Amino acid sequence: MDILDDMGITEHVNNGDGFLSKVSLYKGLALIALAQQGKPPSPKLLENFIQEFPKPQLGEPKELQSLKMQSVQESPLILSLTLAELLKKDTIKVELIPEKKGLFLKHVEYQVTTERFTVSVYRRYSDFDVFHELLLQRYAYRAVPALPPKRALKGVLTSMSEREFIEGRRRALGRFLNLVARHPVFSEDELVKIFLTFSGSDVQPKLRDACRKLGDEFMTCKYATQAKDYLPADIQSQFSSSRELIRNIHSSFQKLRDRAERMAERSKENATDLLMFGKELSSLGSDESPVPFLASCKSPWAALRHSVKGLSVEFSLLSEKAAQQGRREEDDVVEKLNLFLDLLQSYRDLCERHEKGVLHEHQRALQKYSVMKRQMMSATVQPKEQVSVEQLESRIVQQENAIQAMELRNYFSLFCLHQESQLIFTYLPITSHILGAFVDSQVQGHKEMGEVWQDLHSKLKSLFGDGNGRSPPLSPK
């Protein structure tokens, strides 16, 4: 219908309902053929054709197929990946090497294993540090996740042990690598491949050399200088609204993570309490002190205390189940929340880099250019030496070139920001994964502990029953 409109044919073939009948379609094709011959399309011309209407030139089928492919091609600004596709890109495990494991050793090493490349390499924290620094240089306009600190900050170890700090850092390094390896742009970069696969001891020089040859993303991306053409007209308002929404999401997920951490900690504390409860029962039942004669006439304690000692086995098992519950909550729920929070924080850091970096430099360059223009106007009004005027003109040209380059980088920064915003929303369905893991951990934990409690309940009936299988009341009447 668009083609017919362009040629002025629609009014001659349209039935008024927006659809073409078979006859109208044939008439439309015939009128197109007449228009291609340079004749004004008119139904009267068709009256001269008794047997066969003229045929329009529709081109080769290959050309039509190519046209079809072009029409459905998406803008490079759009990320068309799903969460499942992102998660399938790679899964990376980071483990402390057992023989090197220690507290704040100078050369703690990590074994990094990638499923995508099916290889394991060994890395020190300094390797991670250099890799992160180079990623920021190459992808200043992307959401590069932060690294965990190398050392504990003052006061941190008052609330955790050094071993807990090292374990937390290992987990954070794993989250960092998984986010990088699953990023639609980072995952295809040579730097990432070198870090995950290069087995030589000189990985840092290898990374630096590669980064030097590659340059930053603006210099290598084919869309960098055309970014403005792909951006929507209201990109600034879209950026502002996305940033505010993501800030709110970040705040909510932080609260969810804090609650999940408290629940995992309570499960661990519950495990400790149950274990201590069982130990006290064991201690109580192990007391071999003789029972006084008068007391032994009225109480079966002498016989029962050995049974009380045996109950410590069930409480030890309950403690183990509670500890497993805590680990499940930590590994399956808290860790997934932390992964998404790391991504959200990297986006917020990117927004700050955009405003304090490219945007700020652009504004400062414009101010400098304005000062130069005023100086130039002053020089033309008040004649000065020809050399100084020419120097000022040269500086203005240089500044204009610098501003043009900054404007291109600013648009490219917005282009990348728009894509990174899409990445955040692509990751948002991970909420269902987190909730599913949370519910599964609770169901499994309660089921396992319920079975042990039920066994303990049956055992208590047989131990403390009144002879008829009835257990005593839980509280005095």
Short mmCIF file of C-alpha atoms in Angstrom, two decimals:
data_model
loop_
_atom_site.label_atom_id
_atom_site.label_comp_id
_atom_site.label_asym_id
_atom_site.label_seq_id
_atom_site.Cartn_x
_atom_site.Cartn_y
_atom_site.Cartn_z
CA MET A 1 0.00 0.00 0.00
CA ASP A 2 2.91 2.37 0.67
CA ILE A 3 4.18 1.84 -2.89
CA LEU A 4 0.73 2.56 -4.31
CA ASP A 5 0.46 5.70 -2.21
CA ASP A 6 3.80 6.97 -3.49
CA MET A 7 2.65 6.59 -7.11
CA GLY A 8 -0.83 8.06 -6.53
CA ILE A 9 -2.53 4.76 -7.40
CA THR A 10 -4.27 4.03 -4.09
CA GLU A 11 -7.28 6.24 -4.86
CA HIS A 12 -7.96 4.21 -8.03
CA VAL A 13 -7.82 0.74 -6.46
CA ASN A 14 -8.72 1.15 -2.77
CA ASN A 15 -12.11 -0.27 -1.77
CA GLY A 16 -12.36 2.08 1.23
CA ASP A 17 -11.81 -0.62 3.86
CA GLY A 18 -8.02 -0.55 3.75
CA PHE A 19 -7.78 -3.91 1.89
CA LEU A 20 -7.27 -4.83 -1.76
CA SER A 21 -9.47 -7.33 -3.58
CA LYS A 22 -7.97 -9.67 -6.16
CA VAL A 23 -9.21 -7.47 -9.04
CA SER A 24 -7.95 -4.31 -7.33
CA LEU A 25 -4.52 -5.90 -6.87
CA TYR A 26 -4.28 -6.72 -10.58
CA LYS A 27 -5.37 -3.16 -11.46
CA GLY A 28 -2.78 -1.75 -9.06
CA LEU A 29 0.02 -3.83 -10.61
CA ALA A 30 -1.07 -2.76 -14.10
CA LEU A 31 -1.10 0.91 -13.10
CA ILE A 32 2.39 0.50 -11.60
CA ALA A 33 3.55 -0.88 -14.97
CA LEU A 34 2.06 2.16 -16.74
CA ALA A 35 3.72 4.51 -14.27
CA GLN A 36 7.06 2.78 -14.92
CA GLN A 37 6.53 3.53 -18.64
CA GLY A 38 6.19 7.21 -17.81
CA LYS A 39 2.43 7.38 -18.24
CA PRO A 40 0.21 8.97 -15.58
CA PRO A 41 -1.69 6.15 -13.79
CA SER A 42 -5.38 6.27 -14.70
CA PRO A 43 -8.12 3.58 -14.90
CA LYS A 44 -9.04 4.92 -18.37
CA LEU A 45 -5.72 3.73 -19.73
CA LEU A 46 -6.59 0.19 -18.74
CA GLU A 47 -9.66 0.24 -20.97
CA ASN A 48 -7.34 0.06 -24.01
CA PHE A 49 -6.00 -3.35 -22.88
CA ILE A 50 -8.53 -5.98 -23.83
CA GLN A 51 -6.63 -9.23 -23.37
CA GLU A 52 -3.66 -8.65 -21.06
CA PHE A 53 -2.65 -5.86 -18.69
CA PRO A 54 0.93 -4.55 -18.77
CA LYS A 55 3.27 -6.25 -16.24
CA PRO A 56 5.28 -4.16 -13.75
CA GLN A 57 9.04 -4.64 -13.30
CA LEU A 58 9.43 -6.12 -9.82
CA GLY A 59 13.12 -6.91 -9.99
CA GLU A 60 14.95 -10.18 -9.36
CA PRO A 61 13.82 -12.40 -6.45
CA LYS A 62 17.32 -12.10 -4.95
CA GLU A 63 16.94 -8.34 -4.85
CA LEU A 64 13.56 -8.65 -3.13
CA GLN A 65 15.04 -11.04 -0.58
CA SER A 66 17.88 -8.59 0.09
CA LEU A 67 15.34 -5.78 0.50
CA LYS A 68 13.38 -7.93 2.96
CA MET A 69 16.51 -8.65 5.00
CA GLN A 70 17.37 -4.95 5.16
CA SER A 71 13.89 -4.00 6.33
CA VAL A 72 13.99 -6.29 9.37
CA GLN A 73 17.58 -5.51 10.34
CA GLU A 74 17.65 -3.99 13.81
CA SER A 75 19.51 -0.89 14.82
CA PRO A 76 22.98 -1.53 16.32
CA LEU A 77 21.75 0.44 19.32
CA ILE A 78 19.40 -2.42 20.27
CA LEU A 79 20.60 -5.36 22.35
CA SER A 80 18.51 -8.36 21.33
CA LEU A 81 19.96 -10.86 23.83
CA THR A 82 17.90 -12.63 26.49
CA LEU A 83 18.99 -13.42 30.05
CA ALA A 84 19.30 -17.12 29.15
CA GLU A 85 21.62 -16.25 26.26
CA LEU A 86 23.77 -14.05 28.50
CA LEU A 87 24.07 -16.71 31.19
CA LYS A 88 24.99 -19.35 28.59
CA LYS A 89 27.94 -17.33 27.32
CA ASP A 90 30.22 -18.64 30.04
CA THR A 91 30.43 -19.83 33.64
CA ILE A 92 33.65 -19.14 35.50
CA LYS A 93 34.83 -20.59 38.80
CA VAL A 94 37.47 -18.94 40.96
CA GLU A 95 39.07 -21.08 43.67
CA LEU A 96 41.97 -20.57 46.06
CA ILE A 97 44.83 -22.92 45.31
CA PRO A 98 44.94 -25.20 48.40
CA GLU A 99 48.71 -25.25 48.84
CA LYS A 100 48.82 -21.45 48.64
CA LYS A 101 45.83 -20.83 50.87
CA GLY A 102 46.59 -18.61 53.84
CA LEU A 103 45.83 -15.39 55.58
CA PHE A 104 47.08 -12.36 53.65
CA LEU A 105 49.91 -14.16 51.93
CA LYS A 106 51.77 -11.91 49.48
CA HIS A 107 51.26 -14.34 46.63
CA VAL A 108 47.83 -15.89 47.08
CA GLU A 109 46.90 -17.54 43.79
CA TYR A 110 43.51 -18.33 42.29
CA GLN A 111 42.56 -21.06 39.88
CA VAL A 112 40.30 -19.58 37.20
CA THR A 113 38.29 -22.13 35.21
CA THR A 114 36.17 -21.16 32.21
CA GLU A 115 33.55 -23.44 30.66
CA ARG A 116 33.58 -21.58 27.35
CA PHE A 117 37.28 -22.15 26.68
CA THR A 118 37.48 -25.38 28.76
CA VAL A 119 40.74 -24.36 30.38
CA SER A 120 42.10 -23.42 33.81
CA VAL A 121 44.72 -20.74 34.49
CA TYR A 122 46.34 -19.38 37.63
CA ARG A 123 46.08 -15.72 38.55
CA ARG A 124 47.20 -13.47 41.39
CA TYR A 125 45.23 -10.52 42.64
CA SER A 126 47.69 -8.17 40.89
CA ASP A 127 46.73 -9.85 37.58
CA PHE A 128 43.07 -9.09 38.27
CA ASP A 129 44.03 -5.51 39.14
CA VAL A 130 45.89 -4.93 35.84
CA PHE A 131 43.10 -6.62 33.86
CA HIS A 132 40.48 -4.37 35.50
CA GLU A 133 42.57 -1.24 34.88
CA LEU A 134 42.95 -2.08 31.18
CA LEU A 135 39.25 -2.90 30.80
CA LEU A 136 38.42 0.56 32.14
CA GLN A 137 40.88 2.14 29.70
CA ARG A 138 39.47 0.27 26.74
CA TYR A 139 35.81 0.48 27.76
CA ALA A 140 35.48 3.79 29.58
CA TYR A 141 31.90 4.09 28.26
CA ARG A 142 30.76 0.65 29.50
CA ALA A 143 29.66 -0.76 32.87
CA VAL A 144 32.90 -2.39 34.03
CA PRO A 145 32.29 -4.17 37.39
CA ALA A 146 34.47 -3.10 40.31
CA LEU A 147 37.10 -5.30 41.94
CA PRO A 148 36.97 -6.21 45.63
CA PRO A 149 39.68 -4.54 47.75
CA LYS A 150 43.04 -6.28 48.06
CA ARG A 151 43.23 -5.63 51.78
CA ALA A 152 40.59 -5.23 54.43
CA LEU A 153 39.83 -1.62 55.32
CA LYS A 154 40.50 -0.43 58.84
CA GLY A 155 37.78 -1.62 61.17
CA VAL A 156 36.42 -4.27 58.78
CA LEU A 157 38.12 -7.16 60.54
CA THR A 158 36.52 -6.19 63.83
CA SER A 159 33.31 -7.80 62.55
CA MET A 160 34.83 -10.65 60.47
CA SER A 161 37.83 -12.90 60.53
CA GLU A 162 40.67 -12.64 58.02
CA ARG A 163 39.64 -16.00 56.57
CA GLU A 164 36.09 -14.71 56.01
CA PHE A 165 37.50 -11.64 54.28
CA ILE A 166 39.58 -13.77 51.90
CA GLU A 167 36.57 -15.98 51.14
CA GLY A 168 34.45 -12.91 50.45
CA ARG A 169 37.12 -11.57 48.11
CA ARG A 170 37.29 -14.90 46.24
CA ARG A 171 33.52 -14.82 45.71
CA ALA A 172 33.68 -11.20 44.51
CA LEU A 173 36.42 -12.01 41.99
CA GLY A 174 34.23 -14.82 40.64
CA ARG A 175 31.27 -12.46 40.24
CA PHE A 176 33.50 -9.91 38.50
CA LEU A 177 34.73 -12.43 35.93
CA ASN A 178 31.27 -13.89 35.27
CA LEU A 179 29.79 -10.45 34.60
CA VAL A 180 32.68 -9.59 32.28
CA ALA A 181 32.62 -12.94 30.44
CA ARG A 182 28.85 -12.68 29.87
CA HIS A 183 28.84 -9.06 28.71
CA PRO A 184 27.78 -8.86 25.02
CA VAL A 185 30.80 -6.64 24.18
CA PHE A 186 33.50 -7.65 26.68
CA SER A 187 32.99 -11.36 26.02
CA GLU A 188 34.32 -11.01 22.46
CA ASP A 189 37.33 -8.88 23.39
CA GLU A 190 40.92 -10.07 23.07
CA LEU A 191 41.75 -8.86 26.60
CA VAL A 192 39.15 -11.19 28.11
CA LYS A 193 40.34 -14.14 26.06
CA ILE A 194 43.97 -13.57 27.12
CA PHE A 195 43.08 -13.28 30.80
CA LEU A 196 40.98 -16.45 30.77
CA THR A 197 43.24 -18.63 28.62
CA PHE A 198 46.87 -17.43 28.63
CA SER A 199 48.90 -19.81 30.80
CA GLY A 200 52.27 -18.04 30.75
CA SER A 201 53.71 -16.27 33.78
CA ASP A 202 53.92 -12.92 31.94
CA VAL A 203 50.16 -12.37 31.61
CA GLN A 204 50.36 -8.71 32.69
CA PRO A 205 52.77 -7.59 29.89
CA LYS A 206 50.67 -9.66 27.47
CA LEU A 207 47.52 -7.78 28.54
CA ARG A 208 49.18 -4.37 28.36
CA ASP A 209 50.59 -5.05 24.91
CA ALA A 210 47.18 -6.17 23.62
CA CYS A 211 45.46 -3.09 25.06
CA ARG A 212 48.07 -0.82 23.49
CA LYS A 213 47.46 -2.36 20.07
CA LEU A 214 43.66 -2.33 20.38
CA GLY A 215 43.17 1.21 21.71
CA ASP A 216 39.91 2.28 23.33
CA GLU A 217 36.47 1.21 22.09
CA PHE A 218 35.80 4.55 20.40
CA MET A 219 38.74 3.94 18.07
CA THR A 220 37.68 0.40 17.13
CA CYS A 221 33.87 0.45 17.09
CA LYS A 222 32.47 0.93 13.58
CA TYR A 223 29.47 2.83 14.97
CA ALA A 224 31.52 5.28 17.06
CA THR A 225 31.44 8.25 14.67
CA GLN A 226 27.83 7.53 13.63
CA ALA A 227 26.42 7.08 17.15
CA LYS A 228 24.38 10.29 16.94
CA ASP A 229 22.43 8.92 13.95
CA TYR A 230 21.17 5.95 15.98
CA LEU A 231 20.24 7.81 19.15
CA PRO A 232 16.55 8.71 19.75
CA ALA A 233 15.73 12.40 19.90
CA ASP A 234 14.81 12.17 23.58
CA ILE A 235 17.95 10.26 24.61
CA GLN A 236 18.67 12.63 27.52
CA SER A 237 15.24 12.17 29.08
CA GLN A 238 15.41 8.41 28.50
CA PHE A 239 18.81 8.32 30.19
CA SER A 240 17.53 10.33 33.17
CA SER A 241 14.44 8.15 33.67
CA SER A 242 16.43 4.91 33.29
CA ARG A 243 19.04 6.12 35.73
CA GLU A 244 16.43 7.01 38.34
CA LEU A 245 14.60 3.69 37.95
CA ILE A 246 17.83 1.69 38.19
CA ARG A 247 18.84 3.68 41.26
CA ASN A 248 15.57 2.65 42.95
CA ILE A 249 16.04 -0.97 41.88
CA HIS A 250 19.56 -0.91 43.30
CA SER A 251 18.28 0.39 46.63
CA SER A 252 15.60 -2.31 46.87
CA PHE A 253 17.98 -5.13 45.97
CA GLN A 254 20.46 -3.92 48.59
CA LYS A 255 17.75 -4.30 51.23
CA LEU A 256 16.83 -7.75 49.92
CA ARG A 257 20.47 -8.81 50.05
CA ASP A 258 20.87 -7.49 53.61
CA ARG A 259 17.82 -9.49 54.75
CA ALA A 260 19.01 -12.62 52.95
CA GLU A 261 22.42 -12.27 54.62
CA ARG A 262 20.76 -11.98 58.03
CA MET A 263 18.71 -15.12 57.35
CA ALA A 264 21.81 -17.06 56.30
CA GLU A 265 23.61 -15.83 59.41
CA ARG A 266 20.67 -16.89 61.60
CA SER A 267 20.77 -20.36 60.07
CA LYS A 268 24.46 -20.59 60.99
CA GLU A 269 23.75 -19.32 64.49
CA ASN A 270 20.90 -21.84 64.77
CA ALA A 271 23.35 -24.59 63.81
CA THR A 272 25.71 -23.50 66.59
CA ASP A 273 22.91 -23.32 69.16
CA LEU A 274 21.57 -26.76 68.24
CA LEU A 275 25.04 -28.26 68.46
CA MET A 276 25.62 -26.68 71.88
CA PHE A 277 22.17 -27.85 73.02
CA GLY A 278 23.11 -31.41 72.07
CA LYS A 279 26.47 -31.13 73.80
CA GLU A 280 24.79 -30.00 77.01
CA LEU A 281 22.44 -33.00 76.82
CA SER A 282 25.46 -35.22 76.31
CA SER A 283 27.21 -33.65 79.27
CA LEU A 284 24.08 -34.04 81.38
CA GLY A 285 23.74 -37.70 80.50
CA SER A 286 27.45 -38.40 80.99
CA ASP A 287 27.37 -37.43 84.64
CA GLU A 288 28.04 -40.71 86.47
CA SER A 289 27.51 -39.28 89.95
CA PRO A 290 25.48 -41.73 92.08
CA VAL A 291 21.84 -40.85 92.64
CA PRO A 292 20.97 -40.43 96.35
CA PHE A 293 18.85 -43.27 97.79
CA LEU A 294 15.83 -41.13 98.64
CA ALA A 295 15.81 -39.52 95.15
CA SER A 296 16.25 -42.85 93.38
CA CYS A 297 13.09 -44.17 95.02
CA LYS A 298 10.98 -41.47 93.37
CA SER A 299 12.74 -40.80 90.05
CA PRO A 300 13.88 -42.98 87.12
CA TRP A 301 16.72 -40.52 86.41
CA ALA A 302 19.47 -43.07 86.94
CA ALA A 303 18.13 -45.09 83.99
CA LEU A 304 17.07 -42.20 81.81
CA ARG A 305 20.20 -40.11 81.86
CA HIS A 306 21.95 -42.49 79.43
CA SER A 307 19.03 -42.03 77.03
CA VAL A 308 19.36 -38.24 77.34
CA LYS A 309 22.98 -38.54 76.35
CA GLY A 310 21.94 -40.37 73.19
CA LEU A 311 19.72 -37.49 72.10
CA SER A 312 22.83 -35.45 71.32
CA VAL A 313 23.14 -37.44 68.07
CA GLU A 314 19.87 -36.01 66.72
CA PHE A 315 20.78 -32.49 67.79
CA SER A 316 24.16 -32.85 66.11
CA LEU A 317 22.35 -33.89 62.92
CA LEU A 318 19.95 -30.94 63.29
CA SER A 319 22.96 -28.66 63.64
CA GLU A 320 24.46 -30.08 60.45
CA LYS A 321 21.18 -29.55 58.55
CA ALA A 322 20.92 -25.95 59.81
CA ALA A 323 24.51 -25.29 58.69
CA GLN A 324 23.70 -26.72 55.25
CA GLN A 325 20.67 -24.43 55.12
CA GLY A 326 22.88 -21.44 55.87
CA ARG A 327 25.30 -22.41 53.09
CA ARG A 328 22.42 -22.86 50.63
CA GLU A 329 21.04 -19.44 51.48
CA GLU A 330 24.49 -17.93 51.10
CA ASP A 331 25.46 -19.68 47.86
CA ASP A 332 22.11 -19.77 46.06
CA VAL A 333 20.42 -16.58 47.25
CA VAL A 334 22.90 -14.07 48.67
CA GLU A 335 25.47 -14.75 45.94
CA LYS A 336 22.92 -14.23 43.14
CA LEU A 337 21.77 -11.00 44.78
CA ASN A 338 25.38 -9.83 45.05
CA LEU A 339 25.99 -10.63 41.37
CA PHE A 340 23.10 -8.44 40.28
CA LEU A 341 24.08 -5.72 42.78
CA ASP A 342 27.61 -5.68 41.34
CA LEU A 343 26.11 -5.11 37.88
CA LEU A 344 23.80 -2.34 39.16
CA GLN A 345 26.69 -0.61 40.93
CA SER A 346 28.83 -0.76 37.79
CA TYR A 347 26.01 1.02 35.92
CA ARG A 348 25.84 3.76 38.55
CA ASP A 349 29.63 4.15 38.37
CA LEU A 350 29.33 4.45 34.57
CA CYS A 351 26.74 7.23 34.89
CA GLU A 352 29.13 9.17 37.14
CA ARG A 353 32.01 8.66 34.69
CA HIS A 354 29.83 9.96 31.88
CA GLU A 355 28.89 13.14 33.76
CA LYS A 356 32.26 13.80 35.38
CA GLY A 357 34.32 12.62 32.43
CA VAL A 358 33.20 13.11 28.83
CA LEU A 359 30.43 15.61 29.58
CA HIS A 360 32.60 17.67 31.92
CA GLU A 361 35.55 17.70 29.47
CA HIS A 362 33.22 18.75 26.66
CA GLN A 363 31.83 21.68 28.66
CA ARG A 364 35.31 22.77 29.70
CA ALA A 365 36.49 22.67 26.07
CA LEU A 366 33.52 24.82 25.01
CA GLN A 367 34.36 27.38 27.70
CA LYS A 368 37.97 27.47 26.55
CA TYR A 369 36.83 27.89 22.95
CA SER A 370 34.57 30.79 23.97
CA VAL A 371 37.50 32.56 25.63
CA MET A 372 39.64 32.11 22.49
CA LYS A 373 36.89 33.55 20.28
CA ARG A 374 36.64 36.62 22.48
CA GLN A 375 40.41 37.03 22.34
CA MET A 376 40.27 36.74 18.55
CA MET A 377 37.55 39.39 18.31
CA SER A 378 39.59 41.65 20.56
CA ALA A 379 42.65 41.13 18.35
CA THR A 380 40.71 42.16 15.22
CA VAL A 381 39.35 45.29 16.90
CA GLN A 382 42.70 46.28 18.37
CA PRO A 383 45.41 45.41 15.79
CA LYS A 384 48.21 43.31 17.23
CA GLU A 385 51.24 41.59 15.80
CA GLN A 386 50.41 39.34 12.85
CA VAL A 387 52.26 36.37 14.37
CA SER A 388 50.16 36.37 17.58
CA VAL A 389 46.92 36.63 15.57
CA GLU A 390 47.94 33.67 13.39
CA GLN A 391 48.87 31.66 16.48
CA LEU A 392 45.48 32.43 17.99
CA GLU A 393 43.73 31.35 14.78
CA SER A 394 45.71 28.10 14.80
CA ARG A 395 44.77 27.45 18.42
CA ILE A 396 41.10 28.09 17.64
CA VAL A 397 41.20 25.57 14.77
CA GLN A 398 42.82 23.02 17.07
CA GLN A 399 40.21 23.66 19.73
CA GLU A 400 37.39 23.31 17.20
CA ASN A 401 38.80 19.92 16.18
CA ALA A 402 39.07 18.91 19.83
CA ILE A 403 35.45 19.95 20.47
CA GLN A 404 34.27 18.01 17.43
CA ALA A 405 36.08 14.91 18.68
CA MET A 406 34.60 15.38 22.16
CA GLU A 407 31.11 15.76 20.72
CA LEU A 408 31.53 12.48 18.86
CA ARG A 409 32.75 10.81 22.05
CA ASN A 410 29.84 12.30 24.00
CA TYR A 411 27.34 10.83 21.56
CA PHE A 412 29.17 7.50 21.62
CA SER A 413 29.09 7.59 25.42
CA LEU A 414 25.30 8.06 25.29
CA PHE A 415 25.11 5.25 22.71
CA CYS A 416 26.94 2.89 25.10
CA LEU A 417 24.91 4.10 28.10
CA HIS A 418 21.71 3.27 26.25
CA GLN A 419 22.99 -0.24 25.58
CA GLU A 420 24.15 -0.71 29.18
CA SER A 421 20.69 0.38 30.37
CA GLN A 422 19.21 -2.35 28.17
CA LEU A 423 21.67 -4.82 29.69
CA ILE A 424 20.40 -4.01 33.19
CA PHE A 425 16.79 -4.65 32.14
CA THR A 426 17.85 -7.84 30.36
CA TYR A 427 19.30 -9.04 33.67
CA LEU A 428 16.22 -8.07 35.70
CA PRO A 429 14.42 -11.42 35.17
CA ILE A 430 17.18 -12.90 37.34
CA THR A 431 14.77 -11.87 40.10
CA SER A 432 12.79 -15.03 39.35
CA HIS A 433 15.99 -17.11 39.64
CA ILE A 434 16.73 -15.53 43.02
CA LEU A 435 13.20 -16.01 44.36
CA GLY A 436 13.16 -19.58 43.07
CA ALA A 437 16.47 -20.33 44.81
CA PHE A 438 15.17 -18.70 48.00
CA VAL A 439 11.96 -20.75 48.06
CA ASP A 440 13.77 -23.98 47.10
CA SER A 441 16.33 -23.52 49.88
CA GLN A 442 13.57 -22.98 52.44
CA VAL A 443 11.53 -25.97 51.25
CA GLN A 444 14.56 -28.26 51.25
CA GLY A 445 15.83 -26.95 54.60
CA HIS A 446 12.50 -27.30 56.38
CA LYS A 447 11.93 -30.75 54.86
CA GLU A 448 15.33 -32.07 55.96
CA MET A 449 15.11 -30.61 59.45
CA GLY A 450 11.46 -31.67 59.77
CA GLU A 451 12.44 -35.29 59.14
CA VAL A 452 15.07 -35.16 61.90
CA TRP A 453 12.67 -33.46 64.29
CA GLN A 454 10.08 -36.16 63.54
CA ASP A 455 12.62 -38.90 64.29
CA LEU A 456 13.49 -37.12 67.51
CA HIS A 457 9.81 -36.86 68.42
CA SER A 458 9.36 -40.62 67.94
CA LYS A 459 12.46 -41.34 70.00
CA LEU A 460 11.22 -39.15 72.85
CA LYS A 461 7.92 -41.04 72.92
CA SER A 462 9.70 -44.35 73.39
CA LEU A 463 12.13 -42.97 75.96
CA PHE A 464 9.81 -40.91 78.15
CA GLY A 465 6.44 -42.59 77.59
CA ASP A 466 4.30 -43.77 80.51
CA GLY A 467 4.40 -47.40 79.48
CA ASN A 468 1.34 -47.13 77.27
CA GLY A 469 3.26 -45.24 74.58
CA ARG A 470 1.92 -41.87 75.68
CA SER A 471 4.45 -39.07 76.13
CA PRO A 472 4.12 -36.64 79.01
CA PRO A 473 2.43 -33.28 78.41
CA LEU A 474 4.70 -30.56 77.05
CA SER A 475 3.76 -28.25 79.90
CA PRO A 476 2.42 -28.92 83.42
CA LYS A 477 -1.37 -28.77 83.79
#
